[in-house]
mmCIF file of C-alpha atoms in Angstrom:
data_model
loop_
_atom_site.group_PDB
_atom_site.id
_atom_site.type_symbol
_atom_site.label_atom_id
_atom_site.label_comp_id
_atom_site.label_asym_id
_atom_site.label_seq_id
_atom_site.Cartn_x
_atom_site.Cartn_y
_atom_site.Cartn_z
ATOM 1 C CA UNK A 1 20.663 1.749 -1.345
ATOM 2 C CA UNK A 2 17.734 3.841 -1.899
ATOM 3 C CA UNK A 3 17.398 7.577 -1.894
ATOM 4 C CA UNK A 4 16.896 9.063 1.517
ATOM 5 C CA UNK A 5 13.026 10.378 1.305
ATOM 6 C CA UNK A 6 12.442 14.150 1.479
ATOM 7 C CA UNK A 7 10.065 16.058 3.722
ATOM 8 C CA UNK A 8 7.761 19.163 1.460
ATOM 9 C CA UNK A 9 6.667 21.835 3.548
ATOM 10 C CA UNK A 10 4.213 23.836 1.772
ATOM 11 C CA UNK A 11 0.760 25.924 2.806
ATOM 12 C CA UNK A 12 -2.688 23.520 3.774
ATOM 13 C CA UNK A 13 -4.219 22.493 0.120
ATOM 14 C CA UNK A 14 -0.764 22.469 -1.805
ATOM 15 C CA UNK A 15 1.595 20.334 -0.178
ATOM 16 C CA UNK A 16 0.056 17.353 -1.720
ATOM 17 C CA UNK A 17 0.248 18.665 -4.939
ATOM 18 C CA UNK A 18 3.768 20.009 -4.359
ATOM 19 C CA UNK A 19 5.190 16.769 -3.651
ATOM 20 C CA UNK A 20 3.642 15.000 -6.174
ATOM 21 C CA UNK A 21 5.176 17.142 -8.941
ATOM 22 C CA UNK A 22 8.514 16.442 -7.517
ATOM 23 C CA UNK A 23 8.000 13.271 -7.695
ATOM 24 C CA UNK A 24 6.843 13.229 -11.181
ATOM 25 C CA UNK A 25 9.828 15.278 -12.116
ATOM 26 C CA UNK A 26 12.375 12.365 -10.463
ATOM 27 C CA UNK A 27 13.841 10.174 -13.049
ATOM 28 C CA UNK A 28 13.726 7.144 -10.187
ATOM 29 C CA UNK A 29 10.069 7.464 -9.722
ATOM 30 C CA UNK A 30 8.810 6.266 -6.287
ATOM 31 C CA UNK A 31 6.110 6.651 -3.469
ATOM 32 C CA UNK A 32 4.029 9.981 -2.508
ATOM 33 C CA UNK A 33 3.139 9.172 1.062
ATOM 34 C CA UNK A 34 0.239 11.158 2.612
ATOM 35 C CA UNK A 35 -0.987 11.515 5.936
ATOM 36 C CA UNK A 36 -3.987 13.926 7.547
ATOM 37 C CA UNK A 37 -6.052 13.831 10.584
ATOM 38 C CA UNK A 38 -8.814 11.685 8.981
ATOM 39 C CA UNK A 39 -7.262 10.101 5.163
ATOM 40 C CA UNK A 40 -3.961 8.469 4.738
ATOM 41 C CA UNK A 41 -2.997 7.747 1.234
ATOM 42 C CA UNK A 42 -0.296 6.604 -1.215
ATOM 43 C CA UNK A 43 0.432 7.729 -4.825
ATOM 44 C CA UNK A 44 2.626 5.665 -6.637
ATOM 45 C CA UNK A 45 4.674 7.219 -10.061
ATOM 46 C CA UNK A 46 6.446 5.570 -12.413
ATOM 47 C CA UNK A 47 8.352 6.736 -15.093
ATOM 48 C CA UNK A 48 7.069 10.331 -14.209
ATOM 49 C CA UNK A 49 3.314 9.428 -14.422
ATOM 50 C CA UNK A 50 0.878 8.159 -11.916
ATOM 51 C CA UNK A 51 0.876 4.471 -12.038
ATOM 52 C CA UNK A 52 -1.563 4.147 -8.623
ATOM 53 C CA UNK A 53 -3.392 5.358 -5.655
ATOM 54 C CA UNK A 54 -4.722 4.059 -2.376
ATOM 55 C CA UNK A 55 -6.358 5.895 0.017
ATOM 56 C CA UNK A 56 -7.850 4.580 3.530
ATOM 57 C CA UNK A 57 -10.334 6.536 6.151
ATOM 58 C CA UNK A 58 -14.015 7.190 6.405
ATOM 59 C CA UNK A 59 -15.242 6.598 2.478
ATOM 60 C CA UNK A 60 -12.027 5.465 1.045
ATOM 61 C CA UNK A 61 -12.679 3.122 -1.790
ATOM 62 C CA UNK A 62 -10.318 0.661 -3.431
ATOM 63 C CA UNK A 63 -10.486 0.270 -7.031
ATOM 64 C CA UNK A 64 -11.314 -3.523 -7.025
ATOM 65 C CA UNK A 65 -14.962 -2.271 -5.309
ATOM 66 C CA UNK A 66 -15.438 0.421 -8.327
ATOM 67 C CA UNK A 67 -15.120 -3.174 -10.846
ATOM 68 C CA UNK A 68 -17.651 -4.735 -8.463
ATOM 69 C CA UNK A 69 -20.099 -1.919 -7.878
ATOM 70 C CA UNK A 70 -19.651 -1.390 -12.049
ATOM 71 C CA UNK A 71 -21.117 -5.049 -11.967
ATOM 72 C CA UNK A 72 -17.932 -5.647 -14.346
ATOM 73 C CA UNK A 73 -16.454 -8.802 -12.256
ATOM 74 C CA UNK A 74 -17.611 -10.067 -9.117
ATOM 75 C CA UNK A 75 -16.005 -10.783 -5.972
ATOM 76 C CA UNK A 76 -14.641 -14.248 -6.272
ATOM 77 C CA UNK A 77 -12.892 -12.635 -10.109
ATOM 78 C CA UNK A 78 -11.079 -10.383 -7.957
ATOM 79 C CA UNK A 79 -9.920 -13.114 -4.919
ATOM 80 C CA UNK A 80 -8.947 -15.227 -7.991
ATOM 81 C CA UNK A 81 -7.071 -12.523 -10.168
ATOM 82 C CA UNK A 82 -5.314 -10.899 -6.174
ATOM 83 C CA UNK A 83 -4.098 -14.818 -5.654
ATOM 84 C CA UNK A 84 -2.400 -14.982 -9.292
ATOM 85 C CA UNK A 85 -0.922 -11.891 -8.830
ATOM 86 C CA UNK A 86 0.383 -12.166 -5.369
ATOM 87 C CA UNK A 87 1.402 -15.962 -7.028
ATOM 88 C CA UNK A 88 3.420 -14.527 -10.004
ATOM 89 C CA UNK A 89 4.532 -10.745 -9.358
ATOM 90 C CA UNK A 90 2.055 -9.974 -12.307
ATOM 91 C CA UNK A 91 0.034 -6.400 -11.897
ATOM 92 C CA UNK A 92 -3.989 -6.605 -11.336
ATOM 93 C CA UNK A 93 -5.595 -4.505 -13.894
ATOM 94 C CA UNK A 94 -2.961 -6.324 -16.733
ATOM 95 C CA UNK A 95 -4.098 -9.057 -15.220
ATOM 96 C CA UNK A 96 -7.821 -8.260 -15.591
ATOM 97 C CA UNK A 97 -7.468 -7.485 -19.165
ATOM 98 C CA UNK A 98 -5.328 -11.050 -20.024
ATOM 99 C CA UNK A 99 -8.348 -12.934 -18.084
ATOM 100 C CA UNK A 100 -10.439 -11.029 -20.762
ATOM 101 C CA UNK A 101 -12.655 -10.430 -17.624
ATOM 102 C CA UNK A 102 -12.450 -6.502 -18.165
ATOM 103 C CA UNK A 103 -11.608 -4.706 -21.752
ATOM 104 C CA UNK A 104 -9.132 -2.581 -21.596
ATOM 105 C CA UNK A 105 -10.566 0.601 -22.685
ATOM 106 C CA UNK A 106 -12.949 0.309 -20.270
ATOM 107 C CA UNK A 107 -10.573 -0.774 -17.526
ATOM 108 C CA UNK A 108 -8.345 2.494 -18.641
ATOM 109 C CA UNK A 109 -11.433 4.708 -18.095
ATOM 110 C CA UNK A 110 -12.469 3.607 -14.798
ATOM 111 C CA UNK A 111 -9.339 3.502 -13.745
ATOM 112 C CA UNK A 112 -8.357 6.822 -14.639
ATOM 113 C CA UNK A 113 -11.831 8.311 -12.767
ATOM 114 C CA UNK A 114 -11.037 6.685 -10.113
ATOM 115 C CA UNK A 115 -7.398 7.850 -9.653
ATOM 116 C CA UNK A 116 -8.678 11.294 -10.347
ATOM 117 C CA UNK A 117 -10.897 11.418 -7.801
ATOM 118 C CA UNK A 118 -8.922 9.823 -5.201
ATOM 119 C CA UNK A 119 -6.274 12.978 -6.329
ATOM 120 C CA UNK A 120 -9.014 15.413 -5.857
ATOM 121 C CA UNK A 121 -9.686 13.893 -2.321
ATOM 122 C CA UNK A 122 -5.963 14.367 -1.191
ATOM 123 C CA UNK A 123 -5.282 17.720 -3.538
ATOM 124 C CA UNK A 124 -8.510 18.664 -0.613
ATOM 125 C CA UNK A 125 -7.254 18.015 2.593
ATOM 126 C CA UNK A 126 -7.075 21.123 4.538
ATOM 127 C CA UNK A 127 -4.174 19.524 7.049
ATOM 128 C CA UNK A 128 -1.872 17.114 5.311
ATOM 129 C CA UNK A 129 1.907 16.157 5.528
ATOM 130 C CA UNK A 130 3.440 14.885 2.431
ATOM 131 C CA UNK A 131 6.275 12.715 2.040
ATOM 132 C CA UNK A 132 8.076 11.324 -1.282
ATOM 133 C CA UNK A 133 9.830 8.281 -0.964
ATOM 134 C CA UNK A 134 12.165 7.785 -4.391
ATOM 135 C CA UNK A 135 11.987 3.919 -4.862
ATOM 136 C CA UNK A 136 13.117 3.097 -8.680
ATOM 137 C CA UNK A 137 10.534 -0.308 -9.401
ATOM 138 C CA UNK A 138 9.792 -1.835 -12.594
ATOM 139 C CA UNK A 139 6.054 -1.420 -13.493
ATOM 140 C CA UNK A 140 4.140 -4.429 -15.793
ATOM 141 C CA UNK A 141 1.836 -2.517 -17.067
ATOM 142 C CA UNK A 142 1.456 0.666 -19.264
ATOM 143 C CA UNK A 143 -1.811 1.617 -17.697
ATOM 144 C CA UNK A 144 -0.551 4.845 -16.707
ATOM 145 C CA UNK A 145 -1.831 8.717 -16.683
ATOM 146 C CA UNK A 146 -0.392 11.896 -17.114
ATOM 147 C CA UNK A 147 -0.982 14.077 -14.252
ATOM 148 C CA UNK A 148 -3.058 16.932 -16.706
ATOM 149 C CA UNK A 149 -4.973 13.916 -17.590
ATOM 150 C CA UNK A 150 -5.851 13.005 -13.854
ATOM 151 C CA UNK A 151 -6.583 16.872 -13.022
ATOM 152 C CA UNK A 152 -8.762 17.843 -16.526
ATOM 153 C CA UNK A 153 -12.947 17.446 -15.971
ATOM 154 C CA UNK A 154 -12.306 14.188 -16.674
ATOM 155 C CA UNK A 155 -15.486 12.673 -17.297
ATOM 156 C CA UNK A 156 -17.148 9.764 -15.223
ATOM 157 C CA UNK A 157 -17.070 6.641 -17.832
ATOM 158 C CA UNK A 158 -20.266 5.830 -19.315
ATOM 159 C CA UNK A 159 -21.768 2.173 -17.772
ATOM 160 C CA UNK A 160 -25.037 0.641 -18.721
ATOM 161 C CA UNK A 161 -27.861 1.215 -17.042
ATOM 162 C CA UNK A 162 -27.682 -2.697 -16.159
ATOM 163 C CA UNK A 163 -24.406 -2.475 -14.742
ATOM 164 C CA UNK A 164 -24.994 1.029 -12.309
ATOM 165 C CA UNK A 165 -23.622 0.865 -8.710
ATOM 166 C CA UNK A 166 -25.922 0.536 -6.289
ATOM 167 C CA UNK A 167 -25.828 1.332 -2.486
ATOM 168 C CA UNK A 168 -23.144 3.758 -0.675
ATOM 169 C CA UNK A 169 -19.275 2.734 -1.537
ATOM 170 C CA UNK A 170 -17.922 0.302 0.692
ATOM 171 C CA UNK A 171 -14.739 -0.499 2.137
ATOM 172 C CA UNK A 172 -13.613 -4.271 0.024
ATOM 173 C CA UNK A 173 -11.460 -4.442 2.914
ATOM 174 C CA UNK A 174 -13.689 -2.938 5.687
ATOM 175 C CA UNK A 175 -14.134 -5.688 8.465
ATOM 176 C CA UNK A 176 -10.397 -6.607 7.708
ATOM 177 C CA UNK A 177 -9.128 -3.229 8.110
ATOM 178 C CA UNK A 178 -11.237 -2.880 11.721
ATOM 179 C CA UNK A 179 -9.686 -6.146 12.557
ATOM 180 C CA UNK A 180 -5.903 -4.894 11.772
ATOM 181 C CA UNK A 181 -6.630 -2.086 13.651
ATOM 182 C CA UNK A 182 -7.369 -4.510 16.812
ATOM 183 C CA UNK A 183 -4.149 -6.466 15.924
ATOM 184 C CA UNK A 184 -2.178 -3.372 15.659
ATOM 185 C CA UNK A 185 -3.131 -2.117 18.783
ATOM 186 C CA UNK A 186 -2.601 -5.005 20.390
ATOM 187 C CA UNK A 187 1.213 -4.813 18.862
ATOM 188 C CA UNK A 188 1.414 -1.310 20.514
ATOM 189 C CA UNK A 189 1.054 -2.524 23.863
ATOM 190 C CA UNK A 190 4.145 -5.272 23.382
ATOM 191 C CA UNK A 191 7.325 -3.770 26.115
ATOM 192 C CA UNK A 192 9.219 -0.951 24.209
ATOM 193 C CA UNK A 193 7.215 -0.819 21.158
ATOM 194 C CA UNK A 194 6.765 2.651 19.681
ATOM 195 C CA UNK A 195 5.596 2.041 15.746
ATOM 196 C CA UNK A 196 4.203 -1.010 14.096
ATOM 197 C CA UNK A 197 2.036 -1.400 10.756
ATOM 198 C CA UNK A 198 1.091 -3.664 7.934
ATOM 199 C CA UNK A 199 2.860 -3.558 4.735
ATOM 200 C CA UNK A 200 2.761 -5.048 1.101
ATOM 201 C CA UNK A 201 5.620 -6.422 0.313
ATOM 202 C CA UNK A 202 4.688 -5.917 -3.512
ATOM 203 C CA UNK A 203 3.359 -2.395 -4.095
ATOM 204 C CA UNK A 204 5.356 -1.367 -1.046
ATOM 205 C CA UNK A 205 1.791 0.568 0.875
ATOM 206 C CA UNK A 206 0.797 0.617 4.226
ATOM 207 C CA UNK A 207 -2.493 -1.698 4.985
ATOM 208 C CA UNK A 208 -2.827 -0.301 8.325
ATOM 209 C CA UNK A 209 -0.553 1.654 10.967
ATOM 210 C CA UNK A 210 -0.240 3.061 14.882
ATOM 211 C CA UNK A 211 2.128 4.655 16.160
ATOM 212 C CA UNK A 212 5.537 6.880 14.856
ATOM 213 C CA UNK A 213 5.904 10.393 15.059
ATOM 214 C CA UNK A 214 7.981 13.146 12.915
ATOM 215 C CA UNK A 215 11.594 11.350 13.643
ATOM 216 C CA UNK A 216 10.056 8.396 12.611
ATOM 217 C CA UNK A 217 7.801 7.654 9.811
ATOM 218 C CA UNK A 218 6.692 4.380 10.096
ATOM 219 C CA UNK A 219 5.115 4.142 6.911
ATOM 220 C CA UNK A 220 7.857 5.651 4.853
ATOM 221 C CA UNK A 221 10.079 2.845 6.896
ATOM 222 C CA UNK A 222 7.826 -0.117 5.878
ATOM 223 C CA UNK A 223 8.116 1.158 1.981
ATOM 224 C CA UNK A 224 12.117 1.085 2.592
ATOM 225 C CA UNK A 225 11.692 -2.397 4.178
ATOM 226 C CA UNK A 226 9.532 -3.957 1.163
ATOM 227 C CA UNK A 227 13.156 -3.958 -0.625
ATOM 228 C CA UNK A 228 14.715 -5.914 2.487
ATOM 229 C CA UNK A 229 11.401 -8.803 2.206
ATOM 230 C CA UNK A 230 11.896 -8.940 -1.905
ATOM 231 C CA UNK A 231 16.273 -9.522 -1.117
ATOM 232 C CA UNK A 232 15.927 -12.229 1.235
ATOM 233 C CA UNK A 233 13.099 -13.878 -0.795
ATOM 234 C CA UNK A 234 15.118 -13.284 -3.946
ATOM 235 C CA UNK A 235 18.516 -15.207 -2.104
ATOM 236 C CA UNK A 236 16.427 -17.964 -0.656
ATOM 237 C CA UNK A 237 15.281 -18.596 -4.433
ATOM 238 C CA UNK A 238 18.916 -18.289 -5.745
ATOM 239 C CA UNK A 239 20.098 -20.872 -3.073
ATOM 240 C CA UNK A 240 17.675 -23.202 -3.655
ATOM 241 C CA UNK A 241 16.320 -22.834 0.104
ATOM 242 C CA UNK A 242 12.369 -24.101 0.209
ATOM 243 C CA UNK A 243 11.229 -22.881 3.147
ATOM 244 C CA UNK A 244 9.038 -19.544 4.923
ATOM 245 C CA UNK A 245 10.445 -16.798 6.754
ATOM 246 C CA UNK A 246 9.438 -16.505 10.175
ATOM 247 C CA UNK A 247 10.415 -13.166 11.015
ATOM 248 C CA UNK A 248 13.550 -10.601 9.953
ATOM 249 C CA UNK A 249 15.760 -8.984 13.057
ATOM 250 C CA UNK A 250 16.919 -5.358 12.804
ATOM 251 C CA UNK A 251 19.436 -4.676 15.556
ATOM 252 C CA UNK A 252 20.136 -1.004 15.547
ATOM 253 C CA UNK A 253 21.854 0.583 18.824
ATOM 254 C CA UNK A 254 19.043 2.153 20.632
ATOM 255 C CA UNK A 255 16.072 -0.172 18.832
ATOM 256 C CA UNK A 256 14.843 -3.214 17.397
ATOM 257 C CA UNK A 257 12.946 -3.352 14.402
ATOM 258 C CA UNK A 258 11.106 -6.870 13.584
ATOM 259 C CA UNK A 259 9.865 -7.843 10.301
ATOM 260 C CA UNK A 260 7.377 -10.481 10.641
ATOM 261 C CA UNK A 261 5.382 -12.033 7.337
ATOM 262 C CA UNK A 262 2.280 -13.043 7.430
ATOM 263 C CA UNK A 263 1.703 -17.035 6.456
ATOM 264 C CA UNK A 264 -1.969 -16.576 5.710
ATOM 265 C CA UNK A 265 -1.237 -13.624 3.005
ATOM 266 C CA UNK A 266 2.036 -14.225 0.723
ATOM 267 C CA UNK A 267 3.317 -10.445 0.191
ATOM 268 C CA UNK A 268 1.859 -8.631 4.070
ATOM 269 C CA UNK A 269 4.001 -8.526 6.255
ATOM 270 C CA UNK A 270 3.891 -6.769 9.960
ATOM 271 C CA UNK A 271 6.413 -4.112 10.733
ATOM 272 C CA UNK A 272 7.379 -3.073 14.496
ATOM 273 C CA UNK A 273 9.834 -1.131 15.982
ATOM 274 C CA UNK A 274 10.735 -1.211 20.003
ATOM 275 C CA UNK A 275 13.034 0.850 22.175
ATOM 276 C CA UNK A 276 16.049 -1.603 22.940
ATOM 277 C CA UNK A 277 16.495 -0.521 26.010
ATOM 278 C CA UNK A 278 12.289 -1.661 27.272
ATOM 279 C CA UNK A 279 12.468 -4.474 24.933
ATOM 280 C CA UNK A 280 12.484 -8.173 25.599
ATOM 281 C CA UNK A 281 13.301 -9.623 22.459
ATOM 282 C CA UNK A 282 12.000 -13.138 22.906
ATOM 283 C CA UNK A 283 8.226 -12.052 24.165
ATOM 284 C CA UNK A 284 8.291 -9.546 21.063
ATOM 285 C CA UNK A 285 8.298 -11.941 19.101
ATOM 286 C CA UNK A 286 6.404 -14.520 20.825
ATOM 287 C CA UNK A 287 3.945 -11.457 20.689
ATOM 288 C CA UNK A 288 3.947 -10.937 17.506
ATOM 289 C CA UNK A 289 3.311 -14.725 16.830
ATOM 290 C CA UNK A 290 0.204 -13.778 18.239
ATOM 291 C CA UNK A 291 -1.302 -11.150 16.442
ATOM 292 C CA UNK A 292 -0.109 -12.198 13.221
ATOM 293 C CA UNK A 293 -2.485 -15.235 13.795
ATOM 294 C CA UNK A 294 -5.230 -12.684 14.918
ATOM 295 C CA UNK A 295 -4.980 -11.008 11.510
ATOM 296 C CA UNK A 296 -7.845 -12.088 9.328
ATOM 297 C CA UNK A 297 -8.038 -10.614 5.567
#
């Protein structure tokens, strides 16, 4: 069982920071969850150094359109290198750099400007809560940073002339996010629901999420979940059982909670949770049938 996460309350421009240095200074490692009235992000640590980041709102990038604007792989590399990984559990930049699509040095340095300045965007946020989620997971991959290495002037990495971004960043995943918006939304009107969002199974982050308040962190519950997806998958494949899950029951006393993978995406799956009491369990998930096939990514 996993450690129970641990609210940080600190002053407006700290409490990221705060939280991330406990979680660098946990021997289990885990998830820095953030949340503000415009950016959501996630900062993953391993082994007491920043493995990841992912941020969503207005001007969020993800670091698979940094390699494309860089002009150092093109869109179909990264469909093709997201399928083997979601395929075989392997981790995308290692990934990139056994393809020989990106060198590592140079995957290291744009990777490590682009971390930093996702940190700097959530070290900034005037009005943020913080949450760490400790969540021991082995790591494939050593491309990792110190956090004095994220927070020096580090440097943007030199890129030929030829191979300069062009154009305003933009969102890989920008129609798809606008369209799980609609689909969560449409989740949130289901009898009795009260929190739903869409997960990855693998990394453990939030796609996309409505809903929750302070007594429940529906986020922070869809990271604790990703170990629930990764068990069942992990007995089916002991037992020899061939087959898909169609969707995961929670019964708790006063709620149902309803794990529902997505067929179209190995490794997303949707998260809800309903009042028991309002619920009908059968149109929930009838419902949620439904807007997993109006999902498109």
């Amino acid at each position: 069982m996993n450690p129970a996460p641990r609210n940080v309350v600190s002053q407006p421009r700290q409490v990221v920071r705060a939280v991330l240095n406990e979680a660098l200074e946990s021997k289990l490692g885990g998830e820095v969850v953030v949340k503000s009235t415009t950016v959501s992000g996630r900062i993953f640590v391993v082994e007491r150094k920043v493995a990841w980041t992912v941020l969503t709102g207005p001007g969020a990038r993800s670091f698979s359109t940094a390699l494309i604007d860089a002009k150092l792989v093109s869109r179909e590399d990264v469909e093709q290198v997201m399928a083997e990984c979601r395929k075989s559990g392997g981790n995308f930049c290692e990934t990139l750099v056994a393809w020989g699509l990106v060198p590592r040095d140079t995957l290291r340095d744009l990777l490590c400007h682009h971390v930093t300045a996702q940190l700097e965007t959530l070290f900034g946020l005037t009005e943020a809560q913080a949450l760490f989620v400790p969540q021991p997971r082995s790591y494939s991959s050593q491309l990792t940073f110190d956090l004095a290495e994220l927070t020096a002037d580090t440097p943007q990495p030199a890129v030929p002339q030829s191979q300069s971004p062009s154009g305003p960043p933009v969102l890989l995943e920008g129609e798809a996010m606008a369209n799980v918006k609609q689909a969560l939304e449409e989740a949130m009107k289901i009898e009795g629901a009260f929190a739903v969002c869409l997960a990855d199974a693998n990394s453990g982050m939030t796609l996309g999420s409505v809903g929750g308040n302070a007594a429940f962190n529906v986020e922070a519950a869809a990271a604790g979940n990703t170990e629930v997806m990764r068990a069942k998958l992990k007995t089916m494949k002991a037992l020899g059982i061939k087959d898909r899950i169609e969707d995961m029951l929670i019964t708790l006393g006063e709620q149902y909670h309803i794990i529902r993978p997505l067929s179209a995406r190995e490794g997303l799956f949707l998260y809800i949770a309903l009042h028991r009491a309002n619920a009908n369990l059968a149109m929930a998930r009838f419902r949620m049938a439904d807007v997993e096939k109006n999902i498109q990514l």
